Every structure is written in C-alpha cells, then in structure tokens.
C-alpha cells in the first residue's frame, strides 16, 4: 500500500513529497497546512507514537532521558509526561523555571514567524524584554490544574527573576529559535516538547 498524507489522503505522484511528523516520526503529511489541519486528531496519538519510536531507537535498556544536556536532569518518556500533564514534575526548581521561560520564548517566536503576530510588550513588538508577556503566560500556566509541580506555590517571583538575569541562557531579553533550542539541549525533538507544553497552556 502506498504511503499517503494522513490529512488529505493524497500520495505521490499527486503530491511531490511526503514528510513525517517531526514529533512522532511516523505520520506522513504532504504539507504544513495538512499537518495543522490534522493536529487536533493526531495529537491524541502523536505523543504515544513518539515515545514508542524513541524507546525503539534508544533500545530497551538504555534509559536515555530527554534532553541529554541543558538541564540538571532530563526525563524518561517526555511525551507521555506531556500527555499526563506531569512534564514539569520531578524536576529541580531551576529546570522548571528554565523550561517555563523557554516554552514562552519559543511560543512567542512561533507566533511571530508563523502567525505574524507580536504582542506590543514582547521583544518582537519592540519591548526591551518579554517580562510582561511572560507574567501573563505564568498566570495561564497557574490556571491549568496539576500542570505545575506541587512545590510551585510561591516560586513565581524566582522564576521571573531568572528570566531577567543577564548573561544566562533563559534570558527574556533574547529571542530564541528552534535551532537555538536544539543546540542548547542537544535533542532535536525538544522544541516539540516545549511547543506541546505551551499548547497545553493556551489550548
């Protein structure tokens, strides 16, 4: 059976090329538009497929965590943890702060590059830093039941302070691109984890 786009069901030669979902590496699409159109349905199985693919590629006994660098410690089965809303749980405070900041920064970058939108108080809208937008993001995160680790209650200010500390990676004054995230964390699938986390916040 010929491989076909999971959304429009077209296959070569009708479409020039099929690319697989960057997250799960299994589901084929003919275009970004088809992938976007199918996302609401596909996201229900995508994380499970990604974990299965990662486990298969890593081998059954390696126990590799994601990401392999850039954090004090990665986690096993990150896409399952995203689906279960426990992606930030069982991590150090600094790692949680950094992941929240980077999820926000990549979301702002994506909105600017893909949607052509920029909040006036973001660095893409001309602001000196993204602190005000990040505070709004944290408020949304806090309204998502169970998504933050149990110790979070009074840690919001510390997270904001980290984002405004110069000369470190998680800087709210600096834009970030997908390639930067991959280089920092050493994991080509880590941008997808950040995007999925932000999507769970924004819906």
Coordinates of N, CA and C in Angstrom, one line a residue:
X1 N 0.8 -1.2 0.0 CA 0.0 0.0 0.0 C 0.9 1.2 0.0
X2 N 0.6 2.2 -0.9 CA 1.4 3.4 -1.0 C 1.2 4.3 0.2
X3 N 2.2 5.0 0.6 CA 2.1 6.0 1.7 C 1.3 7.2 1.2
X4 N 0.4 7.7 2.1 CA -0.4 8.8 1.7 C -0.5 9.8 2.9
X5 N -0.8 11.1 2.5 CA -0.9 12.1 3.5 C -2.0 11.7 4.5
X6 N -1.8 11.9 5.8 CA -2.7 11.5 6.8 C -4.0 12.4 6.8
X7 N -3.9 13.6 6.2 CA -5.0 14.5 6.2 C -5.8 14.5 4.9
X8 N -5.1 14.8 3.8 CA -5.9 14.8 2.5 C -5.9 13.5 1.8
X9 N -5.1 12.5 2.2 CA -5.0 11.2 1.6 C -4.4 11.2 0.3
X10 N -3.7 12.2 -0.2 CA -3.0 12.2 -1.4 C -1.7 11.5 -1.3
X11 N -1.2 10.9 -2.4 CA 0.1 10.3 -2.3 C 0.9 10.6 -3.6
X12 N 2.2 10.4 -3.6 CA 3.0 10.6 -4.8 C 2.4 9.8 -5.9
X13 N 2.4 10.2 -7.1 CA 3.0 11.5 -7.7 C 2.0 12.7 -7.6
X14 N 0.8 12.5 -7.0 CA -0.1 13.6 -6.9 C 0.5 14.7 -6.0
X15 N 1.2 14.4 -5.0 CA 1.9 15.4 -4.2 C 3.4 15.0 -4.4
X16 N 4.2 16.1 -4.4 CA 5.7 15.9 -4.7 C 6.4 15.1 -3.7
X17 N 6.1 15.3 -2.4 CA 6.9 14.8 -1.3 C 6.0 14.6 -0.1
X18 N 6.2 13.6 0.6 CA 5.5 13.4 1.9 C 6.6 13.5 3.0
X19 N 6.3 14.3 4.1 CA 7.2 14.4 5.2 C 6.5 13.9 6.4
X20 N 7.3 13.3 7.3 CA 6.7 12.7 8.5 C 6.7 13.8 9.6
X21 N 5.7 13.6 10.5 CA 5.5 14.5 11.7 C 6.9 14.5 12.4
X22 N 7.4 15.7 12.7 CA 8.7 15.9 13.4 C 8.7 15.3 14.8
X23 N 7.5 15.2 15.4 CA 7.5 14.7 16.8 C 7.5 13.2 16.8
X24 N 6.6 12.6 16.2 CA 6.5 11.1 16.3 C 7.3 10.4 15.2
X25 N 7.6 11.1 14.1 CA 8.4 10.5 13.0 C 7.7 9.3 12.3
X26 N 6.4 9.2 12.5 CA 5.7 8.1 11.8 C 4.6 8.6 10.9
X27 N 3.8 9.6 11.2 CA 2.7 10.1 10.5 C 3.1 11.0 9.3
X28 N 2.7 10.6 8.1 CA 3.1 11.4 6.9 C 2.1 12.5 6.5
X29 N 2.7 13.6 6.0 CA 1.9 14.7 5.6 C 2.5 15.3 4.3
X30 N 1.6 15.9 3.4 CA 2.1 16.4 2.2 C 2.5 17.9 2.4
X31 N 2.0 18.6 3.4 CA 2.2 20.0 3.6 C 2.0 20.3 5.1
X32 N 2.5 21.5 5.4 CA 2.4 22.0 6.8 C 0.9 22.3 7.0
X33 N 0.2 22.8 6.0 CA -1.3 23.0 6.2 C -2.0 21.8 6.5
X34 N -1.7 20.7 5.8 CA -2.4 19.4 6.2 C -2.1 18.9 7.6
X35 N -0.8 19.2 8.0 CA -0.4 18.8 9.3 C -1.2 19.6 10.4
X36 N -1.3 20.9 10.1 CA -2.1 21.8 11.0 C -3.5 21.3 11.1
X37 N -4.1 21.0 9.9 CA -5.5 20.7 9.9 C -5.8 19.4 10.6
X38 N -4.8 18.5 10.7 CA -5.0 17.2 11.3 C -4.5 17.2 12.8
X39 N -4.0 18.2 13.3 CA -3.3 18.2 14.6 C -4.3 17.9 15.7
X40 N -5.5 18.4 15.7 CA -6.4 18.1 16.8 C -6.6 16.6 17.0
X41 N -6.7 15.9 15.8 CA -6.9 14.4 15.9 C -5.6 13.7 16.2
X42 N -4.5 14.2 15.5 CA -3.2 13.5 15.5 C -2.6 13.6 16.9
X43 N -2.8 14.7 17.6 CA -2.1 14.9 18.9 C -2.4 13.9 19.9
X44 N -3.6 13.3 19.8 CA -4.1 12.3 20.7 C -3.2 11.0 20.7
X45 N -2.6 10.7 19.5 CA -1.8 9.5 19.4 C -0.3 9.9 19.2
X46 N 0.0 11.1 18.9 CA 1.4 11.5 18.5 C 2.4 11.3 19.6
X47 N 2.0 11.7 20.8 CA 2.9 11.5 22.0 C 3.3 10.0 22.2
X48 N 2.2 9.2 22.1 CA 2.5 7.8 22.3 C 3.4 7.2 21.2
X49 N 3.1 7.6 20.0 CA 4.0 7.2 18.9 C 5.4 7.7 19.1
X50 N 5.6 8.9 19.5 CA 6.9 9.5 19.7 C 7.7 8.7 20.8
X51 N 7.0 8.4 21.9 CA 7.6 7.6 23.0 C 8.0 6.2 22.5
X52 N 7.1 5.6 21.7 CA 7.4 4.3 21.2 C 8.6 4.3 20.3
X53 N 8.6 5.3 19.4 CA 9.7 5.5 18.4 C 11.0 5.7 19.2
X54 N 11.0 6.6 20.2 CA 12.2 6.9 20.9 C 12.7 5.7 21.7
X55 N 11.8 4.9 22.3 CA 12.2 3.7 23.0 C 12.8 2.7 22.1
X56 N 12.2 2.6 20.9 CA 12.7 1.6 19.9 C 14.1 2.1 19.4
X57 N 14.3 3.4 19.2 CA 15.5 3.9 18.7 C 16.6 3.8 19.7
X58 N 16.3 4.1 21.0 CA 17.2 4.1 22.1 C 17.6 2.7 22.5
X59 N 16.7 1.7 22.2 CA 16.9 0.4 22.6 C 16.2 0.2 24.0
X60 N 15.9 -1.0 24.3 CA 15.1 -1.2 25.5 C 15.8 -1.0 26.8
X61 N 17.1 -1.0 26.9 CA 17.8 -0.9 28.2 C 18.6 0.4 28.4
X62 N 18.6 1.3 27.4 CA 19.5 2.5 27.6 C 18.9 3.5 28.6
X63 N 17.6 3.7 28.6 CA 17.0 4.6 29.6 C 17.4 6.0 29.4
X64 N 17.7 6.4 28.1 CA 18.1 7.8 27.9 C 17.0 8.7 28.3
X65 N 17.4 9.9 28.8 CA 16.4 10.9 29.2 C 16.5 12.0 28.2
X66 N 15.5 12.8 28.2 CA 15.4 14.0 27.3 C 15.2 15.2 28.1
X67 N 15.9 16.3 27.8 CA 17.0 16.3 26.8 C 18.3 15.8 27.5
X68 N 19.3 15.5 26.6 CA 20.5 15.0 27.2 C 21.5 16.0 27.8
X69 N 21.2 17.3 27.5 CA 22.0 18.4 28.1 C 21.2 19.6 28.3
X70 N 21.7 20.6 28.9 CA 21.0 21.9 29.1 C 20.1 22.0 30.4
X71 N 19.9 20.9 31.0 CA 19.1 20.8 32.3 C 20.0 20.0 33.3
X72 N 19.6 20.2 34.6 CA 20.3 19.4 35.6 C 20.0 17.9 35.4
X73 N 18.8 17.6 34.9 CA 18.4 16.2 34.6 C 17.2 16.2 33.7
X74 N 17.3 15.3 32.7 CA 16.2 15.1 31.8 C 15.2 14.1 32.3
X75 N 14.2 13.8 31.5 CA 13.2 12.8 32.0 C 13.0 11.7 31.0
X76 N 12.5 10.6 31.4 CA 12.2 9.5 30.6 C 10.8 9.6 30.1
X77 N 10.5 9.2 28.8 CA 9.2 9.3 28.2 C 8.5 10.7 28.4
X78 N 9.2 11.7 27.8 CA 8.7 13.1 27.9 C 7.3 13.3 27.3
X79 N 7.1 12.6 26.2 CA 5.8 12.9 25.5 C 4.6 12.3 26.3
X80 N 4.9 11.2 27.0 CA 3.8 10.6 27.9 C 3.6 11.6 29.0
X81 N 4.7 12.1 29.6 CA 4.6 13.1 30.7 C 3.8 14.3 30.2
X82 N 4.0 14.8 29.0 CA 3.3 15.9 28.5 C 1.8 15.6 28.4
X83 N 1.5 14.4 27.9 CA 0.1 14.0 27.8 C -0.6 13.8 29.2
X84 N 0.2 13.4 30.2 CA -0.3 13.2 31.5 C -0.3 14.5 32.4
X85 N 0.3 15.6 31.8 CA 0.4 16.9 32.4 C 1.4 16.8 33.6
X86 N 2.4 16.0 33.5 CA 3.4 15.9 34.6 C 4.8 16.2 34.0
X87 N 4.9 16.9 32.9 CA 6.2 17.2 32.3 C 7.1 18.0 33.2
X88 N 6.5 18.9 34.0 CA 7.3 19.7 34.9 C 7.6 19.1 36.2
X89 N 6.9 18.0 36.5 CA 7.0 17.4 37.8 C 8.3 16.6 37.9
X90 N 8.8 16.4 39.1 CA 10.1 15.6 39.4 C 11.3 16.3 38.7
X91 N 11.3 17.6 38.7 CA 12.4 18.3 38.1 C 12.9 19.3 39.2
X92 N 14.1 19.8 39.1 CA 14.6 20.8 40.0 C 13.9 22.1 39.8
X93 N 13.9 23.0 40.8 CA 13.3 24.3 40.6 C 13.9 25.0 39.4
X94 N 15.2 25.1 39.3 CA 15.9 25.8 38.2 C 15.5 25.2 36.9
X95 N 15.4 23.9 36.7 CA 15.0 23.3 35.5 C 13.5 23.7 35.1
X96 N 12.6 23.7 36.1 CA 11.2 24.1 35.9 C 11.2 25.6 35.4
X97 N 11.9 26.5 36.1 CA 12.0 27.9 35.7 C 12.4 28.0 34.3
X98 N 13.6 27.4 34.0 CA 14.1 27.4 32.6 C 13.2 26.9 31.6
X99 N 12.5 25.8 31.8 CA 11.6 25.2 30.9 C 10.4 26.1 30.6
X100 N 9.9 26.7 31.7 CA 8.7 27.7 31.6 C 9.2 28.9 30.7
X101 N 10.3 29.4 31.0 CA 10.9 30.6 30.2 C 11.0 30.2 28.7
X102 N 11.7 29.0 28.5 CA 11.9 28.6 27.1 C 10.7 28.2 26.4
X103 N 9.7 27.7 27.0 CA 8.4 27.4 26.4 C 7.7 28.7 26.0
X104 N 7.8 29.7 26.8 CA 7.2 31.0 26.5 C 8.0 31.6 25.3
X105 N 9.3 31.6 25.4 CA 10.1 32.3 24.3 C 9.9 31.6 23.0
X106 N 9.8 30.3 22.9 CA 9.6 29.6 21.7 C 8.2 29.9 21.2
X107 N 7.2 29.9 22.1 CA 5.9 30.2 21.7 C 5.8 31.6 21.0
X108 N 6.4 32.6 21.6 CA 6.5 34.0 21.1 C 7.1 34.0 19.7
X109 N 8.2 33.3 19.6 CA 8.9 33.2 18.3 C 8.0 32.5 17.2
X110 N 7.4 31.4 17.6 CA 6.5 30.8 16.6 C 5.3 31.7 16.2
X111 N 4.7 32.4 17.2 CA 3.6 33.3 16.9 C 4.0 34.4 15.9
X112 N 5.2 34.9 16.1 CA 5.8 35.9 15.2 C 6.1 35.4 13.8
X113 N 6.7 34.3 13.7 CA 7.2 33.7 12.4 C 6.1 33.0 11.7
X114 N 5.2 32.3 12.4 CA 4.1 31.5 11.7 C 2.8 32.3 11.5
X115 N 2.4 33.0 12.6 CA 1.1 33.8 12.5 C 1.3 35.2 12.2
X116 N 2.6 35.7 12.3 CA 2.8 37.1 12.0 C 2.3 38.0 13.1
X117 N 2.1 37.5 14.3 CA 1.6 38.2 15.5 C 2.7 38.5 16.5
X118 N 2.6 39.7 17.1 CA 3.6 40.0 18.2 C 2.9 40.9 19.2
X119 N 2.9 40.6 20.5 CA 2.3 41.4 21.5 C 3.2 42.7 21.6
X120 N 2.5 43.8 21.8 CA 3.3 45.1 21.9 C 4.3 45.1 23.0
X121 N 4.1 44.3 24.1 CA 5.0 44.3 25.2 C 6.0 43.1 25.1
X122 N 6.1 42.5 23.9 CA 7.1 41.5 23.7 C 8.4 42.1 22.9
X123 N 9.5 41.3 22.9 CA 10.6 41.8 22.2 C 10.4 41.9 20.7
X124 N 9.4 41.1 20.2 CA 9.1 41.2 18.8 C 8.2 42.4 18.5
X125 N 7.6 42.9 19.6 CA 6.7 44.1 19.4 C 7.5 45.4 19.8
X126 N 8.8 45.3 20.1 CA 9.6 46.4 20.3 C 10.0 46.7 21.8
X127 N 9.5 45.9 22.7 CA 9.8 46.0 24.1 C 11.2 45.6 24.4
X128 N 11.8 46.1 25.4 CA 13.2 45.8 25.8 C 13.3 44.3 26.3
X129 N 12.3 43.8 26.8 CA 12.3 42.4 27.3 C 10.9 41.8 27.3
X130 N 10.8 40.5 27.5 CA 9.5 39.9 27.4 C 8.8 39.6 28.8
X131 N 9.2 40.3 29.8 CA 8.8 40.0 31.2 C 7.3 40.1 31.3
X132 N 6.7 41.2 30.8 CA 5.2 41.3 31.0 C 4.4 40.2 30.3
X133 N 4.8 39.8 29.1 CA 4.2 38.7 28.4 C 4.4 37.4 29.1
X134 N 5.6 37.2 29.7 CA 5.9 36.0 30.4 C 5.1 35.9 31.7
X135 N 4.8 37.1 32.4 CA 4.0 37.1 33.5 C 2.6 36.6 33.2
X136 N 2.1 37.1 32.0 CA 0.7 36.6 31.6 C 0.8 35.1 31.3
X137 N 1.8 34.6 30.7 CA 2.0 33.2 30.4 C 1.9 32.4 31.7
X138 N 2.7 32.9 32.7 CA 2.7 32.2 34.0 C 1.3 32.2 34.7
X139 N 0.6 33.3 34.5 CA -0.8 33.3 35.1 C -1.7 32.2 34.4
X140 N -1.5 32.0 33.1 CA -2.2 31.0 32.4 C -1.8 29.6 32.8
X141 N -0.5 29.4 33.0 CA 0.0 28.1 33.5 C -0.6 27.8 34.8
X142 N -0.6 28.8 35.7 CA -1.2 28.6 37.1 C -2.6 28.2 37.1
X143 N -3.4 28.6 36.0 CA -4.8 28.2 35.9 C -5.0 26.8 35.4
X144 N -4.0 26.1 35.0 CA -4.1 24.8 34.4 C -3.9 23.8 35.6
X145 N -4.9 23.1 36.0 CA -4.8 22.2 37.2 C -3.8 21.1 37.0
X146 N -2.9 21.0 38.0 CA -1.9 19.9 38.1 C -0.7 20.0 37.2
X147 N -0.6 21.0 36.3 CA 0.5 21.1 35.4 C 1.8 21.5 36.0
X148 N 1.7 22.3 37.1 CA 2.9 22.7 37.8 C 3.2 21.7 38.9
X149 N 4.5 21.6 39.3 CA 4.8 20.7 40.4 C 4.2 21.2 41.7
X150 N 4.0 20.3 42.7 CA 3.3 20.7 43.9 C 4.0 21.8 44.7
X151 N 5.3 21.9 44.6 CA 6.1 22.9 45.3 C 6.0 24.4 44.8
X152 N 5.3 24.5 43.6 CA 5.3 25.8 42.9 C 4.8 27.0 43.7
X153 N 3.8 26.9 44.5 CA 3.0 28.0 45.1 C 3.7 29.4 45.1
X154 N 4.8 29.5 45.8 CA 5.3 30.8 46.0 C 6.6 31.1 45.1
X155 N 6.8 30.3 44.1 CA 8.0 30.4 43.3 C 8.0 31.2 42.1
X156 N 6.9 31.8 41.8 CA 6.7 32.6 40.6 C 7.7 33.7 40.5
X157 N 8.0 34.5 41.5 CA 8.9 35.6 41.5 C 10.3 35.1 41.2
X158 N 10.7 34.0 41.8 CA 12.1 33.4 41.5 C 12.2 33.1 40.0
X159 N 11.2 32.6 39.4 CA 11.2 32.2 38.0 C 11.3 33.5 37.2
X160 N 10.6 34.5 37.5 CA 10.6 35.8 36.8 C 12.0 36.4 36.9
X161 N 12.6 36.3 38.1 CA 14.0 36.8 38.4 C 15.0 36.1 37.5
X162 N 14.9 34.8 37.4 CA 15.8 34.1 36.5 C 15.7 34.6 35.0
X163 N 14.5 34.8 34.6 CA 14.3 35.3 33.2 C 14.9 36.7 32.9
X164 N 15.0 37.5 34.0 CA 15.6 38.8 33.8 C 17.0 38.9 34.2
X165 N 17.7 37.8 34.5 CA 19.1 37.8 34.9 C 19.9 37.7 33.6
X166 N 20.8 38.7 33.4 CA 21.5 38.8 32.1 C 22.6 37.7 32.1
X167 N 23.2 37.4 31.0 CA 24.3 36.5 30.8 C 24.0 35.1 31.2
X168 N 22.8 34.6 30.9 CA 22.5 33.2 31.1 C 21.5 32.8 30.0
X169 N 21.3 31.6 29.7 CA 20.5 31.1 28.6 C 19.1 31.5 28.6
X170 N 18.4 31.4 29.8 CA 17.0 31.7 29.9 C 16.6 33.2 30.0
X171 N 17.1 34.0 29.1 CA 17.0 35.4 29.2 C 15.8 35.9 28.4
X172 N 14.9 36.6 29.1 CA 13.7 37.1 28.5 C 14.0 38.3 27.6
X173 N 15.2 38.8 27.6 CA 15.6 39.9 26.7 C 16.0 39.4 25.3
X174 N 16.2 38.0 25.2 CA 16.7 37.4 24.0 C 15.7 36.6 23.3
X175 N 15.7 36.7 21.9 CA 14.8 35.9 21.1 C 15.5 34.5 21.1
X176 N 14.6 33.5 20.7 CA 15.2 32.1 20.6 C 14.5 31.5 19.4
X177 N 15.3 30.7 18.7 CA 14.7 30.0 17.5 C 14.8 28.5 17.8
X178 N 14.1 27.7 17.0 CA 14.2 26.3 17.1 C 15.6 25.7 17.1
X179 N 16.4 26.2 16.2 CA 17.8 25.7 16.1 C 18.6 26.0 17.4
X180 N 18.3 27.2 18.1 CA 18.9 27.5 19.3 C 18.6 26.5 20.4
X181 N 17.3 26.1 20.4 CA 16.8 25.2 21.4 C 17.5 23.8 21.2
X182 N 17.6 23.4 20.0 CA 18.2 22.1 19.7 C 19.7 22.1 20.1
X183 N 20.4 23.2 19.8 CA 21.8 23.3 20.2 C 21.9 23.3 21.7
X184 N 21.1 24.1 22.4 CA 21.2 24.2 23.8 C 21.0 22.9 24.5
X185 N 19.9 22.2 24.1 CA 19.5 21.0 24.8 C 20.0 19.6 24.2
X186 N 20.6 19.7 23.0 CA 21.1 18.5 22.3 C 20.1 17.5 22.0
X187 N 18.8 17.9 21.7 CA 17.7 17.0 21.4 C 16.9 17.6 20.3
X188 N 16.8 17.0 19.1 CA 16.1 17.6 18.0 C 14.6 17.6 18.3
X189 N 14.1 16.8 19.2 CA 12.7 16.7 19.5 C 12.3 17.7 20.7
X190 N 13.3 18.3 21.3 CA 12.9 19.1 22.4 C 12.1 20.4 22.1
X191 N 12.3 21.0 20.9 CA 11.4 22.1 20.6 C 9.9 21.7 20.6
X192 N 9.7 20.5 20.1 CA 8.3 19.9 20.1 C 7.8 19.8 21.5
X193 N 8.6 19.4 22.5 CA 8.2 19.3 23.9 C 7.7 20.6 24.4
X194 N 8.6 21.6 24.1 CA 8.3 23.0 24.6 C 7.0 23.5 23.9
X195 N 6.8 23.2 22.7 CA 5.6 23.7 21.9 C 4.4 22.9 22.5
X196 N 4.5 21.7 22.7 CA 3.3 20.9 23.3 C 3.0 21.4 24.7
X197 N 4.0 21.7 25.5 CA 3.7 22.3 26.8 C 2.9 23.6 26.7
X198 N 3.4 24.5 25.8 CA 2.8 25.8 25.6 C 1.4 25.6 25.1
X199 N 1.2 24.6 24.2 CA -0.1 24.4 23.6 C -1.1 23.9 24.7
X200 N -0.6 23.1 25.7 CA -1.4 22.6 26.8 C -1.9 23.8 27.7
X201 N -1.1 24.9 27.7 CA -1.4 26.1 28.4 C -2.4 26.9 27.7
X202 N -2.2 27.2 26.4 CA -3.0 28.0 25.6 C -4.2 27.3 25.0
X203 N -4.2 26.0 24.9 CA -5.3 25.3 24.4 C -5.3 25.2 22.9

